XYZ file of N, CA and C in Angstrom:
573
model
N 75.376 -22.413 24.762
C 75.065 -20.998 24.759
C 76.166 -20.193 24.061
N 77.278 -20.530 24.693
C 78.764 -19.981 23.579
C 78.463 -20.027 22.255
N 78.511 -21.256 21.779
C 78.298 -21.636 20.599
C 77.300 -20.818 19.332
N 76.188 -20.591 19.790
C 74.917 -19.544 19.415
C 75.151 -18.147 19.540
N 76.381 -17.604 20.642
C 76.568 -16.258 20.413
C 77.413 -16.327 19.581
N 79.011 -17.510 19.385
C 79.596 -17.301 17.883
C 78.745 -17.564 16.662
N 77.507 -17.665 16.406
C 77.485 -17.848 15.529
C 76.785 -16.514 14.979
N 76.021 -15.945 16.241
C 75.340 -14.752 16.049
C 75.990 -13.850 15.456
N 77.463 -13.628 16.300
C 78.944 -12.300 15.963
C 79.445 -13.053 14.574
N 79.163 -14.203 13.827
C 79.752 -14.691 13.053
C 78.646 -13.848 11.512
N 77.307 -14.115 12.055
C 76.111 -13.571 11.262
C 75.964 -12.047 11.373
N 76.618 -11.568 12.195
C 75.894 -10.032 12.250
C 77.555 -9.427 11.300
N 78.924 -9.886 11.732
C 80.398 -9.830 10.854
C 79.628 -9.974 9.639
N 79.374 -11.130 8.917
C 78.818 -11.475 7.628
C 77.964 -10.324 6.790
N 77.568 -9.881 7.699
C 76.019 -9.121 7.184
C 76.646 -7.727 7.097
N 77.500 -7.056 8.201
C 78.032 -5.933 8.260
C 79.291 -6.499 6.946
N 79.766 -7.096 6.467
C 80.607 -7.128 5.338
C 79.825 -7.350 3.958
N 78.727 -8.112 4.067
C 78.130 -7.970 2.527
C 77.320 -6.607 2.325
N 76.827 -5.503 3.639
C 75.932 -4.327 3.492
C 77.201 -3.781 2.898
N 78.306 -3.839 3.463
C 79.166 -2.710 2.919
C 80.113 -2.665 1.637
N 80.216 -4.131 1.395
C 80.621 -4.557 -0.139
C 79.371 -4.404 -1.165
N 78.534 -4.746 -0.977
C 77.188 -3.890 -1.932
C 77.280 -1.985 -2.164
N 77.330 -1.665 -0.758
C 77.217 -0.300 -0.879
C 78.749 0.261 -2.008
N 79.743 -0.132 -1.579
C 80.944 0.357 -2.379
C 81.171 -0.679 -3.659
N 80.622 -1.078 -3.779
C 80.464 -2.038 -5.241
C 79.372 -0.894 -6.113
N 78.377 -0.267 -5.246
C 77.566 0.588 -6.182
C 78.279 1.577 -6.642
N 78.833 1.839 -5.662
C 79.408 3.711 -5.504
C 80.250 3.354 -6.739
N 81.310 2.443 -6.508
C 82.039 2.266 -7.760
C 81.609 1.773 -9.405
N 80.729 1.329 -9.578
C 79.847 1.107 -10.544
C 79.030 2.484 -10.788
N 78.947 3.409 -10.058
C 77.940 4.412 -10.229
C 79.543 5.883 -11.169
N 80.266 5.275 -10.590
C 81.834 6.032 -10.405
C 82.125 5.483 -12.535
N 82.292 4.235 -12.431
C 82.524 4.029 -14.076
C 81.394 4.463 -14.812
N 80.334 4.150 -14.006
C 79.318 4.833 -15.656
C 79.774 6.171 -16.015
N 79.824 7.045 -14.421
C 79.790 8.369 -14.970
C 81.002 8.549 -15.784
N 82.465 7.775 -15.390
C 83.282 8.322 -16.850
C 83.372 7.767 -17.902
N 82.410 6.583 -18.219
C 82.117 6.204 -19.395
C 81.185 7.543 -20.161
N 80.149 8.155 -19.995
C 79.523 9.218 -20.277
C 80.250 10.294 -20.110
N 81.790 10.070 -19.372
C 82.750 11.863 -19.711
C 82.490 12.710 -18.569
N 81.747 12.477 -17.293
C 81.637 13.234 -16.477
C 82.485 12.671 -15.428
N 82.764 13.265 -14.090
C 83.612 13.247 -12.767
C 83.374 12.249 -12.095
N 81.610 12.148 -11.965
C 80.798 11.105 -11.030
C 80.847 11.542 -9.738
N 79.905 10.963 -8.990
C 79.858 11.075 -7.342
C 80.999 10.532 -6.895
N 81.324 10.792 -5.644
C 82.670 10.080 -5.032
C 81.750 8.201 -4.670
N 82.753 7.466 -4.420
C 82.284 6.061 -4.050
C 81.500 5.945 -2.922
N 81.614 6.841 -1.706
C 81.088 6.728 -0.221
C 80.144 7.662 -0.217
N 79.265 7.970 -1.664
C 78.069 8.861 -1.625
C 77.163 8.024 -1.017
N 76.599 6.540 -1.171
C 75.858 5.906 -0.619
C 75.781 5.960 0.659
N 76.615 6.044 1.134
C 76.524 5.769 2.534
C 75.937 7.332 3.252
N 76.465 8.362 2.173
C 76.081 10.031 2.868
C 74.534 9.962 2.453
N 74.269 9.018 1.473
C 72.956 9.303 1.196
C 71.974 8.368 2.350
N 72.100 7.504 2.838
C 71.418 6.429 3.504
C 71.700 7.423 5.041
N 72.655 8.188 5.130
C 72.590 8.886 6.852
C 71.555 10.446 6.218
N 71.844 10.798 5.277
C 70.811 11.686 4.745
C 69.167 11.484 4.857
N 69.173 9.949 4.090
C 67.343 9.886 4.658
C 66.870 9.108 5.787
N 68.099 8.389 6.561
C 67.295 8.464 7.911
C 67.017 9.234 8.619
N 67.810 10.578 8.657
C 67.496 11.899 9.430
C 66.180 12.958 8.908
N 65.888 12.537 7.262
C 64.810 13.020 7.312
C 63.276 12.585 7.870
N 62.571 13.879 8.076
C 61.327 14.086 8.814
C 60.349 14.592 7.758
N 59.432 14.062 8.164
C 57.745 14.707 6.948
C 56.914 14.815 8.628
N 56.087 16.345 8.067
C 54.819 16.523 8.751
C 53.561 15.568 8.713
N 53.534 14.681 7.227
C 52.379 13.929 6.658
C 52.574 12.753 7.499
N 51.384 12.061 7.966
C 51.156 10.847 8.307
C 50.106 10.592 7.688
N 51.019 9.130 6.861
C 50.487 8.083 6.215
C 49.826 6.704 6.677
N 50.096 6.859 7.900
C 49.660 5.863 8.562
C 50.972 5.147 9.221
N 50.439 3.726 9.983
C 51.549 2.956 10.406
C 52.143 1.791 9.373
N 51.537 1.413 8.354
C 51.717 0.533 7.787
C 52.851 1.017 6.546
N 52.628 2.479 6.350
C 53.719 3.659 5.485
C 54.574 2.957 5.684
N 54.862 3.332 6.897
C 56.677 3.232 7.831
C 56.933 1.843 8.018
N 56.268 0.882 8.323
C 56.431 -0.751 8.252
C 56.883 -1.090 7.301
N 56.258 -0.685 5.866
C 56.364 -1.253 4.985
C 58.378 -1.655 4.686
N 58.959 -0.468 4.535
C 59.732 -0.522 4.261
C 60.764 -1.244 5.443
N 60.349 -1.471 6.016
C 61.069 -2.371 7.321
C 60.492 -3.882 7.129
N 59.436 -3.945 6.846
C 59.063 -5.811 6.278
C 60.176 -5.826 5.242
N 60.110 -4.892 4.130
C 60.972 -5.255 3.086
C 62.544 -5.285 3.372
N 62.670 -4.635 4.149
C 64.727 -4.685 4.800
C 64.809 -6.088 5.176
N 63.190 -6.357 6.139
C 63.814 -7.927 6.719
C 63.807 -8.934 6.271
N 62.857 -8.856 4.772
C 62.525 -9.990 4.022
C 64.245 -10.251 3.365
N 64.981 -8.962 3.044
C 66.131 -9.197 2.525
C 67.194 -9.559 3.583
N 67.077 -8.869 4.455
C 68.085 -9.487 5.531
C 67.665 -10.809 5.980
N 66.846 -11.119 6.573
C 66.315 -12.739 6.737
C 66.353 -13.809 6.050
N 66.839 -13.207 4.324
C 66.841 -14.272 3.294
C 68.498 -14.375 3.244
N 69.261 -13.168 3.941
C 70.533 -13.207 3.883
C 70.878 -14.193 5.004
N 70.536 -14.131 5.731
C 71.085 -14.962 7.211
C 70.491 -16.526 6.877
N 69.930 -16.890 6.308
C 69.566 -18.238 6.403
C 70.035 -18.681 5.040
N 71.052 -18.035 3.928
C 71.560 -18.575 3.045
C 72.775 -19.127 3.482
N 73.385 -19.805 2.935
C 75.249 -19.811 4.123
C 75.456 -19.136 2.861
N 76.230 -18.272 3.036
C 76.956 -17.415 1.912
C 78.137 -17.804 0.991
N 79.038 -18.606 1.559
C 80.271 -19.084 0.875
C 80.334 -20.632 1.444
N 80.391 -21.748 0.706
C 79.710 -22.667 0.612
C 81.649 -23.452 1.606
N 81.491 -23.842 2.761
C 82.527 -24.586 3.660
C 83.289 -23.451 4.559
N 82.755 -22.140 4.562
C 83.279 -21.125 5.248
C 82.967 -21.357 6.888
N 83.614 -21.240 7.355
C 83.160 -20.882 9.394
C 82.024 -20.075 9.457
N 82.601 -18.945 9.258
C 81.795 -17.911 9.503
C 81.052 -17.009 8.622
N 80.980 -17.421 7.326
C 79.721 -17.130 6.488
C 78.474 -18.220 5.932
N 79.154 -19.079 7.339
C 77.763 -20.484 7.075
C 76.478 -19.569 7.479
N 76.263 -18.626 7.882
C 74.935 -17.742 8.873
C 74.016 -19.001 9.266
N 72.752 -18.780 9.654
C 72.109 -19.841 10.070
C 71.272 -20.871 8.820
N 71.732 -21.229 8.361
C 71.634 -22.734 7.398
C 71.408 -23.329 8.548
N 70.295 -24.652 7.946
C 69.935 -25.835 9.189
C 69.286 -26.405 7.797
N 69.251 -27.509 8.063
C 68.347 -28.760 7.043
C 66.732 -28.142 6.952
N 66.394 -27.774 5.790
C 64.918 -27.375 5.800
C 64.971 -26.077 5.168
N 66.290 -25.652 5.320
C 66.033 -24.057 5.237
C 65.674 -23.487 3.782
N 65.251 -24.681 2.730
C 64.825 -23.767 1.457
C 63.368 -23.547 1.539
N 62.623 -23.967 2.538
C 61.131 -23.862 2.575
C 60.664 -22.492 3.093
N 62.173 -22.294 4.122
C 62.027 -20.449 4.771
C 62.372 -19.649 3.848
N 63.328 -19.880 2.944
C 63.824 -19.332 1.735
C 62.920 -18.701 0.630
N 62.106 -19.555 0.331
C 60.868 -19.467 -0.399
C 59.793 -18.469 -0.017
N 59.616 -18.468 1.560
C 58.796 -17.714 2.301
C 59.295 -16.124 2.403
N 60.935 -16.165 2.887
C 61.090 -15.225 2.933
C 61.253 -14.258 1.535
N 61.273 -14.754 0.230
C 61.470 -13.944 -0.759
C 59.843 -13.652 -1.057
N 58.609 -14.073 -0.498
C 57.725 -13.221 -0.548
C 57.367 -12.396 0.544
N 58.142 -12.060 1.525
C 57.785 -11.631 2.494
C 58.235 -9.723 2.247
N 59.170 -9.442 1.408
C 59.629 -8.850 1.156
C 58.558 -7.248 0.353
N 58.680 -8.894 -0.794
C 56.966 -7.926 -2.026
C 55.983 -7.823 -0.848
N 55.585 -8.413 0.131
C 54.213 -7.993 0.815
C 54.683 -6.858 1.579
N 55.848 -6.753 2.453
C 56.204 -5.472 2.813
C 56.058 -4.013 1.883
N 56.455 -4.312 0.616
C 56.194 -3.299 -0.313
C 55.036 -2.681 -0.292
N 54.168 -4.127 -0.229
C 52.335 -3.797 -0.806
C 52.029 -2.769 -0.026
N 52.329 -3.426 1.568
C 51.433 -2.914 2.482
C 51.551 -1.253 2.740
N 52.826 -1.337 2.541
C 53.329 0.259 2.120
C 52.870 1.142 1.272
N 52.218 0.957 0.040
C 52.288 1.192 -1.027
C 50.819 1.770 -0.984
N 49.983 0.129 0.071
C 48.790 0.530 -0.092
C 48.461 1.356 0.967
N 49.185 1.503 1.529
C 48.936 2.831 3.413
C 49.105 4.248 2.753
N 49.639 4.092 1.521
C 50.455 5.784 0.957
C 49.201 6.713 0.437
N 48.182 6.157 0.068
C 46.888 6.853 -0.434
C 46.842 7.177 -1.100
N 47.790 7.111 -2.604
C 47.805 7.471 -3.868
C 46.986 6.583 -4.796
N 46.113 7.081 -5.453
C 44.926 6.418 -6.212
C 45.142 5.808 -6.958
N 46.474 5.120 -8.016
C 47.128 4.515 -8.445
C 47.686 2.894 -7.589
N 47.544 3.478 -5.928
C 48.709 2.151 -5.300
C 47.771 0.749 -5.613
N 46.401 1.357 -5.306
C 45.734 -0.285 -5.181
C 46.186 -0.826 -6.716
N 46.254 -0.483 -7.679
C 46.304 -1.147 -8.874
C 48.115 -1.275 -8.858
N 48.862 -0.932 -8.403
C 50.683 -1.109 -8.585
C 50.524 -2.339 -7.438
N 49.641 -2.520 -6.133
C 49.995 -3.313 -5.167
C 49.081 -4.607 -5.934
N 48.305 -4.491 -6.386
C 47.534 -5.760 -6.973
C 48.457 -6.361 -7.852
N 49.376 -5.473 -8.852
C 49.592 -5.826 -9.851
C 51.459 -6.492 -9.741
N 52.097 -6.317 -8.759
C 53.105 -6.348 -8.137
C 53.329 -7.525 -7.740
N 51.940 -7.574 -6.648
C 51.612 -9.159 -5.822
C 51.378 -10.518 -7.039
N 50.595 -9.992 -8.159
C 50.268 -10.897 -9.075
C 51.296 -11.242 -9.788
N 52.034 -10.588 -10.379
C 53.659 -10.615 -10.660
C 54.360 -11.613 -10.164
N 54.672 -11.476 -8.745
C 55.349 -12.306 -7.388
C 54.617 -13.614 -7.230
N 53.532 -13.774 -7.022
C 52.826 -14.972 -7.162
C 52.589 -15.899 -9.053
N 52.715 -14.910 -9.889
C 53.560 -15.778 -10.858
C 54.615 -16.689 -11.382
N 55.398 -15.607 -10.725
C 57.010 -15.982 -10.601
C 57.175 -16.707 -9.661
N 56.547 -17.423 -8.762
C 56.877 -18.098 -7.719
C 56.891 -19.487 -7.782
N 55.292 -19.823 -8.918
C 55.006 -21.092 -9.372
C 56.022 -21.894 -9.900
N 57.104 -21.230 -10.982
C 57.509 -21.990 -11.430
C 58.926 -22.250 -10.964
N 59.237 -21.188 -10.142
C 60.395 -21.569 -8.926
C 60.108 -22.232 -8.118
N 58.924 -22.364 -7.065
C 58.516 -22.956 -6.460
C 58.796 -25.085 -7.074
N 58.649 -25.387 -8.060
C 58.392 -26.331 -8.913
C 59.604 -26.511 -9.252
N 61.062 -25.287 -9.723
C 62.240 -25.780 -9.778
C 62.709 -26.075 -8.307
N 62.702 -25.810 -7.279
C 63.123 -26.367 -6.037
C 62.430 -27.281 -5.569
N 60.930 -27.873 -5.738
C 60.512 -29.329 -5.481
C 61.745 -30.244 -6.375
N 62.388 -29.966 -7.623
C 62.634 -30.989 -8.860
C 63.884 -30.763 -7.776
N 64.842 -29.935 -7.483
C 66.399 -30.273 -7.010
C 66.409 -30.657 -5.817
N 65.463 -30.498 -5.261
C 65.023 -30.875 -3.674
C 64.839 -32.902 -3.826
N 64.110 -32.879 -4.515
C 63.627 -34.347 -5.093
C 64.986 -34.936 -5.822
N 65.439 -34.301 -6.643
C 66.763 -34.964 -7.224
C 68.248 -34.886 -6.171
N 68.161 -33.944 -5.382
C 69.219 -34.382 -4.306
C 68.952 -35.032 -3.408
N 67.541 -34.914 -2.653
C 66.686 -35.821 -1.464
C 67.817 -35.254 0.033
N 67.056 -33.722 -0.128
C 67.510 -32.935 0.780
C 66.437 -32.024 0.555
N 66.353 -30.664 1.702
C 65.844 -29.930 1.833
C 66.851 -28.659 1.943
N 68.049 -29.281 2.416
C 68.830 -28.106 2.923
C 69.780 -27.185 1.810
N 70.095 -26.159 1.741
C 70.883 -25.518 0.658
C 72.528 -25.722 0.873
N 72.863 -25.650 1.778
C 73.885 -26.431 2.255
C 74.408 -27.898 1.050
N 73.430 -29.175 1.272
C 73.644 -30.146 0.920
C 73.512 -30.150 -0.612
N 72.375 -28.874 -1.037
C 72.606 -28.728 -1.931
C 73.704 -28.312 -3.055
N 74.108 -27.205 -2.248
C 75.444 -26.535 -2.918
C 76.499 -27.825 -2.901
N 76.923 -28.183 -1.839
C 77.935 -29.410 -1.851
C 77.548 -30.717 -2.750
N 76.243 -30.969 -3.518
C 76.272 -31.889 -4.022
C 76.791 -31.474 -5.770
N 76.434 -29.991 -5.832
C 77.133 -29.414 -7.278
C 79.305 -29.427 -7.205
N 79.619 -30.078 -6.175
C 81.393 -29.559 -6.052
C 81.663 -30.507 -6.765
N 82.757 -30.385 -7.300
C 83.414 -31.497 -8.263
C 83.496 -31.348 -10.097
N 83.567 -29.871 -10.314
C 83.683 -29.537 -12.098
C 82.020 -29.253 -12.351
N 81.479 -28.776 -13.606
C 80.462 -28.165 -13.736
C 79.810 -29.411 -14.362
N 80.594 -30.347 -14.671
C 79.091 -31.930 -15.019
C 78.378 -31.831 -13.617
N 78.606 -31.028 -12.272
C 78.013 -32.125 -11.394
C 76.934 -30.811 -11.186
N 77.232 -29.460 -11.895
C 75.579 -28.822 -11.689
C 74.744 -28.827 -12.148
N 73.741 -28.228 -11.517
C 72.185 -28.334 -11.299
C 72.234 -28.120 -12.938
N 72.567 -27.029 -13.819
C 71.736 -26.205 -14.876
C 72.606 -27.391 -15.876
N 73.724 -28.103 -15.693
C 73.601 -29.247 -16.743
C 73.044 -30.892 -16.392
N 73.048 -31.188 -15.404
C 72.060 -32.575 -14.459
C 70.502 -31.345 -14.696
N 70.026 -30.912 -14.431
C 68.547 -31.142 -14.262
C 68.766 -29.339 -15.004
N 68.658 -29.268 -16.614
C 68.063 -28.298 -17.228
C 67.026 -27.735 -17.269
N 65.532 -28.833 -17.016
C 64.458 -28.169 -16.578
C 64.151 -27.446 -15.481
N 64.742 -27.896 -14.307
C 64.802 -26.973 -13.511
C 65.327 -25.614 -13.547
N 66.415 -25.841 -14.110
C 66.985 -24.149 -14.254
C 66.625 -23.530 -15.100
N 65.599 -24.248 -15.990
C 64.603 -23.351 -16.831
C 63.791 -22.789 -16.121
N 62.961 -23.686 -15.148
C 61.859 -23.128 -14.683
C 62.077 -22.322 -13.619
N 63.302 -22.102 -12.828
C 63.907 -21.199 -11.665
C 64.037 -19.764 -12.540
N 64.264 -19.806 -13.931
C 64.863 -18.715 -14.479
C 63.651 -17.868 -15.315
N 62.308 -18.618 -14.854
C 61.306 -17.245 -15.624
C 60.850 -16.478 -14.413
């Protein structure tokens, strides 16, 4: 039982350090464009004034329940794909929950994300969504085939399932990765 709550405080640490290295990685990237173009720019910790800005906002309109879901399937499709990656490959505490198998949830969860979008998109009632949510989904289910097909080939060429075993079988200088051992695959991961 110990064990499962360190790993929980180990996953929720992880997650509270990559939300907030994204957020100030933008701010600062948002910070050089603007003085590449000669202007001042926003300060770096605008993101964060902006994200307490629109959770406090309120609309009179109801769109339904699936509106407001939507964008919460899509947070978890990204957070859920975060916690079951290990993040830094022999770390303690940015292993998050990796287990043998976990590229099959991996797979799942990066469409779980686009369907959160849809469902959103299509609850909003703009006469345009059915054709952006059709056309979105068809997109995603394109792109999936032939990723789908590069992770059977590295899955099959390592004779693992897990990303874990995977990453550790690329250590040892760049002869031992994937994109020079199995080029077709990282062709077909990369359309």
């Amino acid at each position: 039982m110990v064990d499962i709550l360190i790993k929980i405080g180990y996953a929720l640490a992880s997650l509270f350090v990559i939300m907030n290295y994204g957020l100030l990685l933008m701010g600062t990237t948002m910070k050089i464009i603007a003085r590449v173009q000669g202007r001042i720019g926003p300060p770096v910790w605008i993101l964060y004034a902006n994200i307490a800005r629109n959770l406090t906002m309120r609309t009179s309109i109801y769109h339904g329940i699936m509106f407001y879901l939507g964008p919460v399937f899509r947070i978890t499709g990204g957070v859920g794909l975060y916690l079951f990656i290990p993040a830094v490959y022999g770390s303690t505490w940015l292993q998050n929950f990796s287990f043998s198998g976990d590229v099959i949830l991996v797979i799942y969860f990066i469409f779980f994300g686009m369907l959160g979008m849809a469902l959103g998109a299509g609850e909003s009632g703009h006469p345009y969504s059915a054709m952006g949510v059709m056309r979105g989904l068809s997109q995603v289910t394109a792109s999936e085939v032939p990723f789908a097909l590069a992770i059977i080939a590295l899955a099959a060429q390592h004779h693992t399932l897990s990303i874990t075993n995977i990453v550790a079988a690329q250590q040892g200088g760049f002869m031992h990765w994937n994109m020079i051992t199995n080029p077709l695959a990282t062709a077909a991961g990369m359309l």
